[in-house]
mmCIF file of C-alpha atoms in Angstrom:
data_model
loop_
_atom_site.group_PDB
_atom_site.id
_atom_site.type_symbol
_atom_site.label_atom_id
_atom_site.label_comp_id
_atom_site.label_asym_id
_atom_site.label_seq_id
_atom_site.Cartn_x
_atom_site.Cartn_y
_atom_site.Cartn_z
ATOM 1 C CA MET A 194 19.162 -10.394 -11.766
ATOM 2 C CA THR A 195 16.533 -13.155 -11.385
ATOM 3 C CA ALA A 196 18.771 -15.355 -9.502
ATOM 4 C CA ARG A 197 19.440 -12.645 -7.025
ATOM 5 C CA GLU A 198 15.898 -12.042 -6.376
ATOM 6 C CA LEU A 199 15.016 -15.343 -5.575
ATOM 7 C CA ASP A 200 18.200 -15.938 -3.471
ATOM 8 C CA ALA A 201 17.342 -12.601 -1.622
ATOM 9 C CA ALA A 202 13.836 -13.745 -0.952
ATOM 10 C CA GLY A 203 15.060 -17.335 0.487
ATOM 11 C CA ILE A 204 13.450 -19.118 -2.411
ATOM 12 C CA THR A 205 15.447 -22.264 -3.006
ATOM 13 C CA ASP A 206 13.333 -25.086 -4.213
ATOM 14 C CA PRO A 207 14.248 -25.332 -8.025
ATOM 15 C CA ARG A 208 10.509 -25.978 -8.872
ATOM 16 C CA LEU A 209 9.412 -23.020 -6.936
ATOM 17 C CA ARG A 210 12.415 -20.979 -8.594
ATOM 18 C CA ALA A 211 11.259 -21.994 -12.006
ATOM 19 C CA ALA A 212 7.648 -20.926 -11.155
ATOM 20 C CA TYR A 213 8.588 -17.522 -10.060
ATOM 21 C CA THR A 214 10.930 -16.945 -12.852
ATOM 22 C CA ALA A 215 7.720 -17.653 -15.046
ATOM 23 C CA CYS A 216 5.710 -14.897 -13.219
ATOM 24 C CA ARG A 217 8.549 -12.540 -13.701
ATOM 25 C CA ARG A 218 8.527 -13.090 -17.502
ATOM 26 C CA LEU A 219 4.772 -12.497 -17.348
ATOM 27 C CA ASN A 220 5.159 -9.351 -15.508
ATOM 28 C CA ALA A 221 8.256 -8.092 -18.043
ATOM 29 C CA ARG A 222 5.959 -8.897 -21.050
ATOM 30 C CA HIS A 223 2.520 -7.706 -19.890
ATOM 31 C CA GLY A 224 2.751 -5.375 -17.101
ATOM 32 C CA ARG A 225 5.470 -2.750 -18.150
ATOM 33 C CA THR A 226 4.489 0.043 -15.591
ATOM 34 C CA TYR A 227 4.186 -2.652 -12.657
ATOM 35 C CA PHE A 228 7.401 -4.088 -13.823
ATOM 36 C CA LEU A 229 9.386 -0.901 -13.947
ATOM 37 C CA ALA A 230 7.891 -0.029 -10.697
ATOM 38 C CA THR A 231 8.820 -3.399 -8.962
ATOM 39 C CA ARG A 232 12.442 -2.749 -10.170
ATOM 40 C CA LEU A 233 12.454 -0.104 -7.341
ATOM 41 C CA LEU A 234 11.963 -2.454 -4.682
ATOM 42 C CA PRO A 235 14.409 -4.277 -2.371
ATOM 43 C CA VAL A 236 15.743 -7.424 -4.243
ATOM 44 C CA ASP A 237 14.171 -9.630 -1.539
ATOM 45 C CA ARG A 238 10.218 -8.244 -2.206
ATOM 46 C CA ARG A 239 10.265 -8.323 -6.057
ATOM 47 C CA SER A 240 9.473 -11.906 -6.367
ATOM 48 C CA ALA A 241 6.577 -12.056 -4.517
ATOM 49 C CA VAL A 242 5.257 -9.071 -6.637
ATOM 50 C CA HIS A 243 5.752 -11.019 -9.807
ATOM 51 C CA ALA A 244 3.827 -13.961 -8.326
ATOM 52 C CA LEU A 245 0.793 -12.078 -7.486
ATOM 53 C CA TYR A 246 1.056 -10.567 -10.840
ATOM 54 C CA GLY A 247 1.372 -13.882 -12.642
ATOM 55 C CA PHE A 248 -1.564 -15.212 -10.839
ATOM 56 C CA ALA A 249 -3.796 -12.179 -11.431
ATOM 57 C CA ARG A 250 -2.731 -12.278 -15.125
ATOM 58 C CA ARG A 251 -3.250 -15.842 -15.825
ATOM 59 C CA ALA A 252 -6.833 -15.644 -14.554
ATOM 60 C CA ASP A 253 -7.385 -12.371 -16.451
ATOM 61 C CA ASP A 254 -5.962 -14.202 -19.600
ATOM 62 C CA ILE A 255 -8.646 -17.043 -19.263
ATOM 63 C CA VAL A 256 -11.375 -14.618 -19.057
ATOM 64 C CA ASP A 257 -10.291 -12.378 -21.932
ATOM 65 C CA ASP A 258 -7.834 -13.997 -24.210
ATOM 66 C CA LEU A 259 -8.342 -17.861 -24.014
ATOM 67 C CA GLY A 260 -8.491 -18.095 -28.039
ATOM 68 C CA THR A 261 -10.579 -15.798 -30.056
ATOM 69 C CA ASP A 262 -13.160 -18.541 -30.484
ATOM 70 C CA ALA A 263 -13.319 -20.002 -26.862
ATOM 71 C CA THR A 264 -16.855 -20.023 -25.473
ATOM 72 C CA THR A 265 -17.726 -19.082 -22.320
ATOM 73 C CA GLU A 266 -18.362 -22.560 -21.078
ATOM 74 C CA GLU A 267 -14.928 -23.146 -21.947
ATOM 75 C CA ARG A 268 -13.682 -20.018 -20.318
ATOM 76 C CA SER A 269 -15.563 -20.839 -17.324
ATOM 77 C CA ALA A 270 -14.076 -24.742 -17.187
ATOM 78 C CA ALA A 271 -10.505 -23.241 -17.443
ATOM 79 C CA LEU A 272 -11.292 -21.083 -14.609
ATOM 80 C CA ASP A 273 -12.534 -23.944 -12.369
ATOM 81 C CA VAL A 274 -9.270 -25.664 -13.182
ATOM 82 C CA LEU A 275 -7.223 -22.878 -11.932
ATOM 83 C CA GLU A 276 -9.560 -22.128 -8.867
ATOM 84 C CA SER A 277 -9.248 -25.920 -8.086
ATOM 85 C CA GLN A 278 -5.548 -25.816 -8.471
ATOM 86 C CA TRP A 279 -5.502 -22.811 -6.057
ATOM 87 C CA LYS A 280 -7.400 -24.429 -3.232
ATOM 88 C CA HIS A 281 -5.244 -27.490 -3.517
ATOM 89 C CA ALA A 282 -1.899 -25.459 -3.291
ATOM 90 C CA VAL A 283 -3.226 -23.384 -0.326
ATOM 91 C CA GLN A 284 -3.834 -26.577 1.582
ATOM 92 C CA GLY A 285 -0.278 -27.722 1.012
ATOM 93 C CA GLY A 286 -0.698 -29.870 -2.114
ATOM 94 C CA GLU A 287 1.461 -29.948 -5.110
ATOM 95 C CA VAL A 288 0.245 -28.292 -8.449
ATOM 96 C CA ARG A 289 1.984 -28.022 -12.009
ATOM 97 C CA GLU A 290 0.448 -24.384 -12.759
ATOM 98 C CA PRO A 291 3.643 -22.341 -12.128
ATOM 99 C CA VAL A 292 1.487 -19.160 -11.522
ATOM 100 C CA VAL A 293 -0.429 -20.971 -9.044
ATOM 101 C CA MET A 294 2.560 -22.654 -7.290
ATOM 102 C CA ALA A 295 4.300 -19.224 -6.752
ATOM 103 C CA ALA A 296 1.320 -17.198 -5.673
ATOM 104 C CA ALA A 297 0.347 -19.944 -3.148
ATOM 105 C CA ASP A 298 4.051 -19.853 -2.038
ATOM 106 C CA ALA A 299 4.245 -15.810 -1.707
ATOM 107 C CA ARG A 300 0.614 -15.899 -0.047
ATOM 108 C CA ALA A 301 1.907 -18.220 2.900
ATOM 109 C CA ARG A 302 5.620 -16.341 3.052
ATOM 110 C CA HIS A 303 3.695 -13.095 3.752
ATOM 111 C CA HIS A 304 0.639 -14.079 5.309
ATOM 112 C CA ILE A 305 -1.732 -12.659 2.781
ATOM 113 C CA PRO A 306 -5.240 -13.240 3.679
ATOM 114 C CA GLU A 307 -6.916 -16.043 1.425
ATOM 115 C CA ARG A 308 -9.980 -14.212 1.057
ATOM 116 C CA HIS A 309 -8.188 -11.818 -1.005
ATOM 117 C CA PHE A 310 -7.641 -14.378 -3.605
ATOM 118 C CA THR A 311 -11.064 -15.711 -3.351
ATOM 119 C CA ASP A 312 -12.892 -12.389 -3.909
ATOM 120 C CA PHE A 313 -10.578 -11.820 -6.809
ATOM 121 C CA LEU A 314 -11.687 -15.087 -8.535
ATOM 122 C CA THR A 315 -15.331 -14.190 -7.774
ATOM 123 C CA SER A 316 -14.887 -10.882 -9.891
ATOM 124 C CA MET A 317 -13.066 -12.682 -12.397
ATOM 125 C CA ARG A 318 -15.859 -15.252 -12.989
ATOM 126 C CA SER A 319 -18.351 -12.447 -13.194
ATOM 127 C CA ASP A 320 -16.554 -11.119 -16.441
ATOM 128 C CA LEU A 321 -17.743 -14.320 -18.176
ATOM 129 C CA THR A 322 -21.355 -13.259 -17.897
ATOM 130 C CA VAL A 323 -21.603 -9.560 -16.692
ATOM 131 C CA GLU A 324 -21.085 -6.938 -19.656
ATOM 132 C CA ARG A 325 -22.570 -3.797 -18.110
ATOM 133 C CA TYR A 326 -22.854 -2.048 -15.097
ATOM 134 C CA ALA A 327 -25.817 0.151 -14.166
ATOM 135 C CA THR A 328 -24.238 2.353 -11.534
ATOM 136 C CA TYR A 329 -21.119 3.171 -9.903
ATOM 137 C CA ALA A 330 -21.946 1.268 -6.853
ATOM 138 C CA ASP A 331 -22.379 -1.933 -8.966
ATOM 139 C CA LEU A 332 -18.945 -1.117 -10.526
ATOM 140 C CA HIS A 333 -17.225 -0.690 -7.084
ATOM 141 C CA THR A 334 -18.737 -4.024 -5.901
ATOM 142 C CA TYR A 335 -16.870 -5.607 -8.901
ATOM 143 C CA MET A 336 -13.782 -3.565 -8.415
ATOM 144 C CA HIS A 337 -13.405 -4.783 -4.861
ATOM 145 C CA GLY A 338 -12.576 -8.145 -6.124
ATOM 146 C CA SER A 339 -10.908 -7.489 -9.455
ATOM 147 C CA ALA A 340 -8.644 -4.560 -8.221
ATOM 148 C CA ALA A 341 -8.871 -3.451 -4.538
ATOM 149 C CA VAL A 342 -7.917 -6.923 -3.220
ATOM 150 C CA ILE A 343 -4.605 -6.691 -5.610
ATOM 151 C CA GLY A 344 -3.597 -3.560 -3.469
ATOM 152 C CA LEU A 345 -4.667 -5.505 -0.214
ATOM 153 C CA GLN A 346 -2.553 -8.529 -1.310
ATOM 154 C CA MET A 347 0.456 -5.977 -1.623
ATOM 155 C CA VAL A 348 0.505 -4.488 1.591
ATOM 156 C CA PRO A 349 2.045 -7.640 3.544
ATOM 157 C CA VAL A 350 4.636 -7.533 0.756
ATOM 158 C CA LEU A 351 5.551 -3.971 0.782
ATOM 159 C CA GLY A 352 5.365 -3.427 4.721
ATOM 160 C CA THR A 353 3.982 -0.693 6.485
ATOM 161 C CA VAL A 354 4.914 1.920 9.134
ATOM 162 C CA VAL A 355 1.522 2.001 10.651
ATOM 163 C CA PRO A 356 -0.915 -0.928 11.525
ATOM 164 C CA ARG A 357 -1.885 -2.639 8.586
ATOM 165 C CA ALA A 358 -5.626 -1.679 9.166
ATOM 166 C CA GLU A 359 -4.469 2.045 8.690
ATOM 167 C CA ALA A 360 -2.878 1.235 5.362
ATOM 168 C CA GLU A 361 -5.325 -0.877 3.732
ATOM 169 C CA PRO A 362 -7.732 1.495 2.731
ATOM 170 C CA TYR A 363 -5.473 3.510 0.640
ATOM 171 C CA ALA A 364 -4.044 0.384 -0.825
ATOM 172 C CA ALA A 365 -7.569 -0.550 -1.926
ATOM 173 C CA ALA A 366 -8.274 2.683 -3.386
ATOM 174 C CA LEU A 367 -4.970 2.606 -5.434
ATOM 175 C CA GLY A 368 -6.265 -0.556 -6.918
ATOM 176 C CA ARG A 369 -9.288 0.805 -7.927
ATOM 177 C CA ALA A 370 -7.851 3.945 -9.166
ATOM 178 C CA PHE A 371 -5.548 1.894 -11.302
ATOM 179 C CA GLN A 372 -8.416 -0.075 -12.824
ATOM 180 C CA LEU A 373 -10.457 2.887 -13.365
ATOM 181 C CA THR A 374 -7.832 4.013 -15.553
ATOM 182 C CA ASN A 375 -7.764 1.060 -17.391
ATOM 183 C CA PHE A 376 -11.302 1.325 -18.121
ATOM 184 C CA LEU A 377 -10.715 4.628 -19.613
ATOM 185 C CA ARG A 378 -7.765 3.691 -21.581
ATOM 186 C CA ASP A 379 -9.243 0.424 -22.961
ATOM 187 C CA VAL A 380 -12.818 1.468 -23.595
ATOM 188 C CA GLY A 381 -12.594 0.629 -27.343
ATOM 189 C CA GLU A 382 -10.962 -2.710 -26.904
ATOM 190 C CA ASP A 383 -13.654 -3.582 -24.179
ATOM 191 C CA LEU A 384 -16.271 -2.562 -26.625
ATOM 192 C CA ASP A 385 -14.945 -5.134 -28.961
ATOM 193 C CA ARG A 386 -15.095 -7.893 -26.310
ATOM 194 C CA GLY A 387 -18.693 -6.892 -26.133
ATOM 195 C CA ARG A 388 -18.360 -5.040 -22.657
ATOM 196 C CA VAL A 389 -18.939 -1.393 -21.267
ATOM 197 C CA TYR A 390 -17.408 -0.932 -17.869
ATOM 198 C CA LEU A 391 -18.128 2.655 -17.647
ATOM 199 C CA PRO A 392 -21.507 2.809 -15.583
ATOM 200 C CA LEU A 393 -24.534 3.362 -17.523
ATOM 201 C CA ASP A 394 -25.886 6.123 -15.428
ATOM 202 C CA LEU A 395 -22.568 7.907 -15.920
ATOM 203 C CA LEU A 396 -22.961 7.666 -19.718
ATOM 204 C CA ALA A 397 -26.613 8.420 -19.412
ATOM 205 C CA ALA A 398 -25.875 11.839 -17.602
ATOM 206 C CA TYR A 399 -24.339 12.777 -20.898
ATOM 207 C CA GLY A 400 -26.580 11.380 -23.322
ATOM 208 C CA VAL A 401 -24.372 8.543 -24.245
ATOM 209 C CA ASP A 402 -25.420 4.789 -24.323
ATOM 210 C CA PRO A 403 -23.563 1.627 -25.564
ATOM 211 C CA ASP A 404 -25.182 1.849 -28.922
ATOM 212 C CA LEU A 405 -23.521 5.199 -29.296
ATOM 213 C CA LEU A 406 -20.169 4.060 -28.058
ATOM 214 C CA ARG A 407 -20.272 1.096 -30.564
ATOM 215 C CA TRP A 408 -21.329 3.435 -33.484
ATOM 216 C CA SER A 409 -18.144 5.473 -32.624
ATOM 217 C CA ARG A 410 -15.967 2.726 -32.407
ATOM 218 C CA LEU A 411 -17.104 1.221 -35.823
ATOM 219 C CA THR A 412 -17.157 4.310 -37.860
ATOM 220 C CA GLY A 413 -14.374 6.200 -36.180
ATOM 221 C CA CYS A 414 -16.522 9.387 -35.868
ATOM 222 C CA ARG A 415 -16.315 11.482 -32.785
ATOM 223 C CA ASP A 416 -19.328 12.538 -30.487
ATOM 224 C CA ALA A 417 -19.102 15.357 -27.943
ATOM 225 C CA ARG A 418 -21.326 13.678 -25.833
ATOM 226 C CA ILE A 419 -18.836 10.869 -25.578
ATOM 227 C CA THR A 420 -15.941 13.226 -24.931
ATOM 228 C CA ALA A 421 -18.094 14.665 -22.031
ATOM 229 C CA ALA A 422 -18.720 11.259 -20.470
ATOM 230 C CA LEU A 423 -14.934 10.457 -20.691
ATOM 231 C CA ARG A 424 -13.848 13.592 -19.229
ATOM 232 C CA ALA A 425 -16.325 13.112 -16.261
ATOM 233 C CA ALA A 426 -15.104 9.579 -15.998
ATOM 234 C CA ALA A 427 -11.336 10.864 -15.553
ATOM 235 C CA ALA A 428 -12.362 13.620 -13.192
ATOM 236 C CA LEU A 429 -13.675 10.769 -11.230
ATOM 237 C CA THR A 430 -10.874 8.615 -11.334
ATOM 238 C CA ARG A 431 -8.219 11.333 -10.434
ATOM 239 C CA GLY A 432 -10.431 11.834 -7.297
ATOM 240 C CA VAL A 433 -9.935 8.172 -6.422
ATOM 241 C CA TYR A 434 -6.063 8.753 -7.013
ATOM 242 C CA ARG A 435 -6.352 11.927 -4.483
ATOM 243 C CA GLU A 436 -8.177 9.336 -1.980
ATOM 244 C CA ALA A 437 -5.046 6.955 -2.242
ATOM 245 C CA GLU A 438 -2.171 8.919 -2.462
ATOM 246 C CA PRO A 439 -1.921 9.547 1.465
ATOM 247 C CA GLY A 440 -1.362 5.776 1.604
ATOM 248 C CA ILE A 441 2.341 6.021 0.180
ATOM 249 C CA ALA A 442 3.584 7.528 3.285
ATOM 250 C CA ARG A 443 2.178 4.863 5.331
ATOM 251 C CA LEU A 444 4.330 2.041 3.500
ATOM 252 C CA ALA A 445 7.799 1.160 4.581
ATOM 253 C CA PRO A 446 10.178 3.769 3.237
ATOM 254 C CA VAL A 447 12.059 1.203 1.129
ATOM 255 C CA SER A 448 8.518 0.174 -0.697
ATOM 256 C CA ALA A 449 7.203 3.729 -0.893
ATOM 257 C CA PRO A 450 9.397 4.884 -4.159
ATOM 258 C CA CYS A 451 8.200 1.622 -5.842
ATOM 259 C CA VAL A 452 4.317 2.688 -5.274
ATOM 260 C CA ARG A 453 4.923 6.356 -5.870
ATOM 261 C CA ALA A 454 6.415 5.683 -9.410
ATOM 262 C CA ALA A 455 3.415 3.268 -10.232
ATOM 263 C CA PHE A 456 1.031 6.013 -8.867
ATOM 264 C CA VAL A 457 2.581 8.628 -11.070
ATOM 265 C CA LEU A 458 3.013 6.506 -14.160
ATOM 266 C CA TYR A 459 -0.622 5.349 -14.256
ATOM 267 C CA ARG A 460 -2.097 8.689 -13.209
ATOM 268 C CA ASP A 461 -0.119 10.125 -16.316
ATOM 269 C CA ILE A 462 -2.423 7.595 -18.561
ATOM 270 C CA LEU A 463 -5.277 10.159 -17.584
ATOM 271 C CA THR A 464 -3.125 13.021 -18.826
ATOM 272 C CA ALA A 465 -2.234 11.169 -22.057
ATOM 273 C CA ILE A 466 -5.962 10.385 -22.473
ATOM 274 C CA GLU A 467 -6.701 14.109 -22.015
ATOM 275 C CA ARG A 468 -4.002 15.115 -24.344
ATOM 276 C CA ASP A 469 -5.321 12.868 -27.093
ATOM 277 C CA GLY A 470 -8.713 14.537 -26.731
ATOM 278 C CA TYR A 471 -10.511 11.712 -25.005
ATOM 279 C CA ALA A 472 -10.350 9.668 -27.869
ATOM 280 C CA ALA A 473 -10.040 6.175 -26.085
ATOM 281 C CA VAL A 474 -13.017 4.793 -27.874
ATOM 282 C CA HIS A 475 -10.665 4.805 -30.973
ATOM 283 C CA ARG A 476 -7.236 4.249 -29.886
ATOM 284 C CA ARG A 477 -5.415 3.449 -26.766
ATOM 285 C CA ALA A 478 -3.319 6.408 -24.824
ATOM 286 C CA VAL A 479 0.099 5.802 -23.909
ATOM 287 C CA VAL A 480 2.786 7.487 -21.724
ATOM 288 C CA GLY A 481 5.994 8.125 -23.770
ATOM 289 C CA ARG A 482 9.393 6.534 -22.811
ATOM 290 C CA ARG A 483 11.028 9.597 -21.920
ATOM 291 C CA ARG A 484 8.649 10.156 -19.247
ATOM 292 C CA ARG A 485 8.502 6.797 -17.889
ATOM 293 C CA ALA A 486 12.376 7.062 -17.612
ATOM 294 C CA ALA A 487 12.341 9.952 -15.866
ATOM 295 C CA VAL A 488 9.872 8.855 -13.194
ATOM 296 C CA ALA A 489 11.733 5.733 -12.888
ATOM 297 C CA ALA A 490 15.043 7.557 -12.344
ATOM 298 C CA ARG A 491 13.315 9.829 -9.435
ATOM 299 C CA GLY A 492 11.891 6.660 -7.854
ATOM 300 C CA LEU A 493 15.670 5.003 -8.176
ATOM 301 C CA VAL A 494 17.110 8.158 -6.236
ATOM 302 C CA GLY A 495 14.208 7.591 -3.568
ATOM 303 C CA ALA A 496 14.749 4.129 -3.373
ATOM 304 C CA LEU A 497 18.439 4.137 -2.912
ATOM 305 C CA ALA A 498 17.942 6.992 -0.049
ATOM 306 C CA ALA A 499 15.292 4.974 1.784
ATOM 307 C CA ARG A 500 17.805 1.908 2.195
ATOM 308 C CA THR A 501 20.017 3.869 4.249
ATOM 309 C CA LEU A 502 17.337 4.333 6.772
ATOM 310 C CA PRO A 503 16.374 2.142 9.728
ATOM 311 C CA ASP A 504 13.638 -0.342 8.846
ATOM 312 C CA ARG A 505 10.586 0.843 10.651
ATOM 313 C CA SER A 506 8.127 -1.477 8.942
ATOM 314 C CA ARG A 507 5.676 -3.392 10.845
ATOM 315 C CA THR A 508 4.919 -7.216 10.976
ATOM 316 C CA PRO A 509 1.534 -7.760 9.362
ATOM 317 C CA SER A 510 -1.704 -8.087 11.697
ATOM 318 C CA ALA A 511 -3.724 -11.138 11.582
ATOM 319 C CA ALA A 512 -6.913 -9.873 10.735
ATOM 320 C CA VAL A 513 -8.522 -6.385 9.685
ATOM 321 C CA PRO A 514 -12.284 -5.491 10.699
ATOM 322 C CA ALA A 515 -14.200 -4.362 7.625
ATOM 323 C CA ALA A 516 -15.639 -0.659 7.989
ATOM 324 C CA PRO A 517 -19.375 -0.396 7.653
ATOM 325 C CA ARG A 518 -20.944 -0.072 4.379
ATOM 326 C CA THR A 519 -22.632 2.761 3.398
ATOM 327 C CA ASP A 520 -25.603 2.921 0.970
ATOM 328 C CA VAL A 521 -24.835 4.833 -2.291
ATOM 329 C CA ARG A 522 -27.961 6.994 -3.493
ATOM 330 C CA ARG A 523 -25.876 9.674 -5.540
ATOM 331 C CA THR A 524 -25.794 10.331 -8.992
ATOM 332 C CA TRP A 525 -23.075 11.070 -11.455
ATOM 333 C CA ALA A 526 -23.915 14.594 -11.578
ATOM 334 C CA ARG A 527 -22.165 14.980 -8.141
ATOM 335 C CA SER A 528 -18.522 14.848 -7.519
ATOM 336 C CA GLY A 529 -17.303 11.119 -8.403
ATOM 337 C CA ALA A 530 -14.677 11.261 -5.721
ATOM 338 C CA GLU A 531 -17.301 11.931 -3.030
ATOM 339 C CA LEU A 532 -19.112 9.075 -4.234
ATOM 340 C CA ASP A 533 -16.359 6.691 -4.138
ATOM 341 C CA ARG A 534 -15.488 7.646 -0.525
ATOM 342 C CA THR A 535 -19.038 6.704 0.647
ATOM 343 C CA THR A 536 -18.645 3.184 -0.505
ATOM 344 C CA ARG A 537 -15.173 2.767 0.445
ATOM 345 C CA THR A 538 -14.070 -0.382 2.382
ATOM 346 C CA THR A 539 -11.046 -1.313 4.431
ATOM 347 C CA GLY A 540 -10.425 -4.764 2.906
ATOM 348 C CA GLY A 541 -13.441 -6.870 3.890
ATOM 349 C CA GLY A 542 -15.420 -8.367 1.211
ATOM 350 C CA GLU A 543 -17.987 -6.094 -0.272
ATOM 351 C CA ARG A 544 -20.622 -8.152 -1.809
#
């Protein structure tokens, strides 16, 4: 199937084909939900998604998994190399790193703004030194580069039936929803890395601090305060999913079933966390294979039906203006969904 995808995308250079294939393998190995959803796309759009995933995965691996004994300086140096290769590739130079080669080619083919990659690398670099986020507003700024821009990168690949500026806020919100879900699912593993992504003001509102989380992780003991804090974070995340959902209808019909499947499967992780009693500090909640297969089957029906319709997708616009930024002064005691809306951007850098 890989050769068919590459042929459909018009990727003929043998080195590029090998680079895209390497990205596809990364997606299949590590991004089970994304890979499954990507299978619902038309074959000519899949390779670009694999390339974008591969680049993001490589940067994330440098930050988190570059050997158990790798120092911050070593990780920073490896990220410097990746960023240097990226800049060289974007300028038309040759590089050896497959994920850089494929992602740079996908960026050019689909006219993806370079700033989305720059913002992404900036957030990845912050992971080397930043281990806590005092407020949701602080976390939101981080998530612009680490998650929202991933959604923004995808929009030109997926296509839209509205001007890109109208679809991008929803894509950015969906990226944040996915990452907030990851933060909840992986809270225990992040503690092992010395990180706490849940904002400290949310934790404090329920009498929780990082020390209590670490105690719970190390002893295996549950605490009602932690359960309440995770429940509140899950409610906030569901609000961000509601914010993002209307964007699916703004995508090209042939792409919408893919995003719908990813939306449902990732949101199901929240349900799995809830059913597990919000025990994410101790173990990772998973969505069962039957449920994944059922969602994929429904998505396939929708994808096949959409391919019989006329193509109404639009050519990506050249630039998207950023919405005014609003100062956030609410607390976690209020609706998390409302708090997220007040800081939403339409794709411009939020620094």
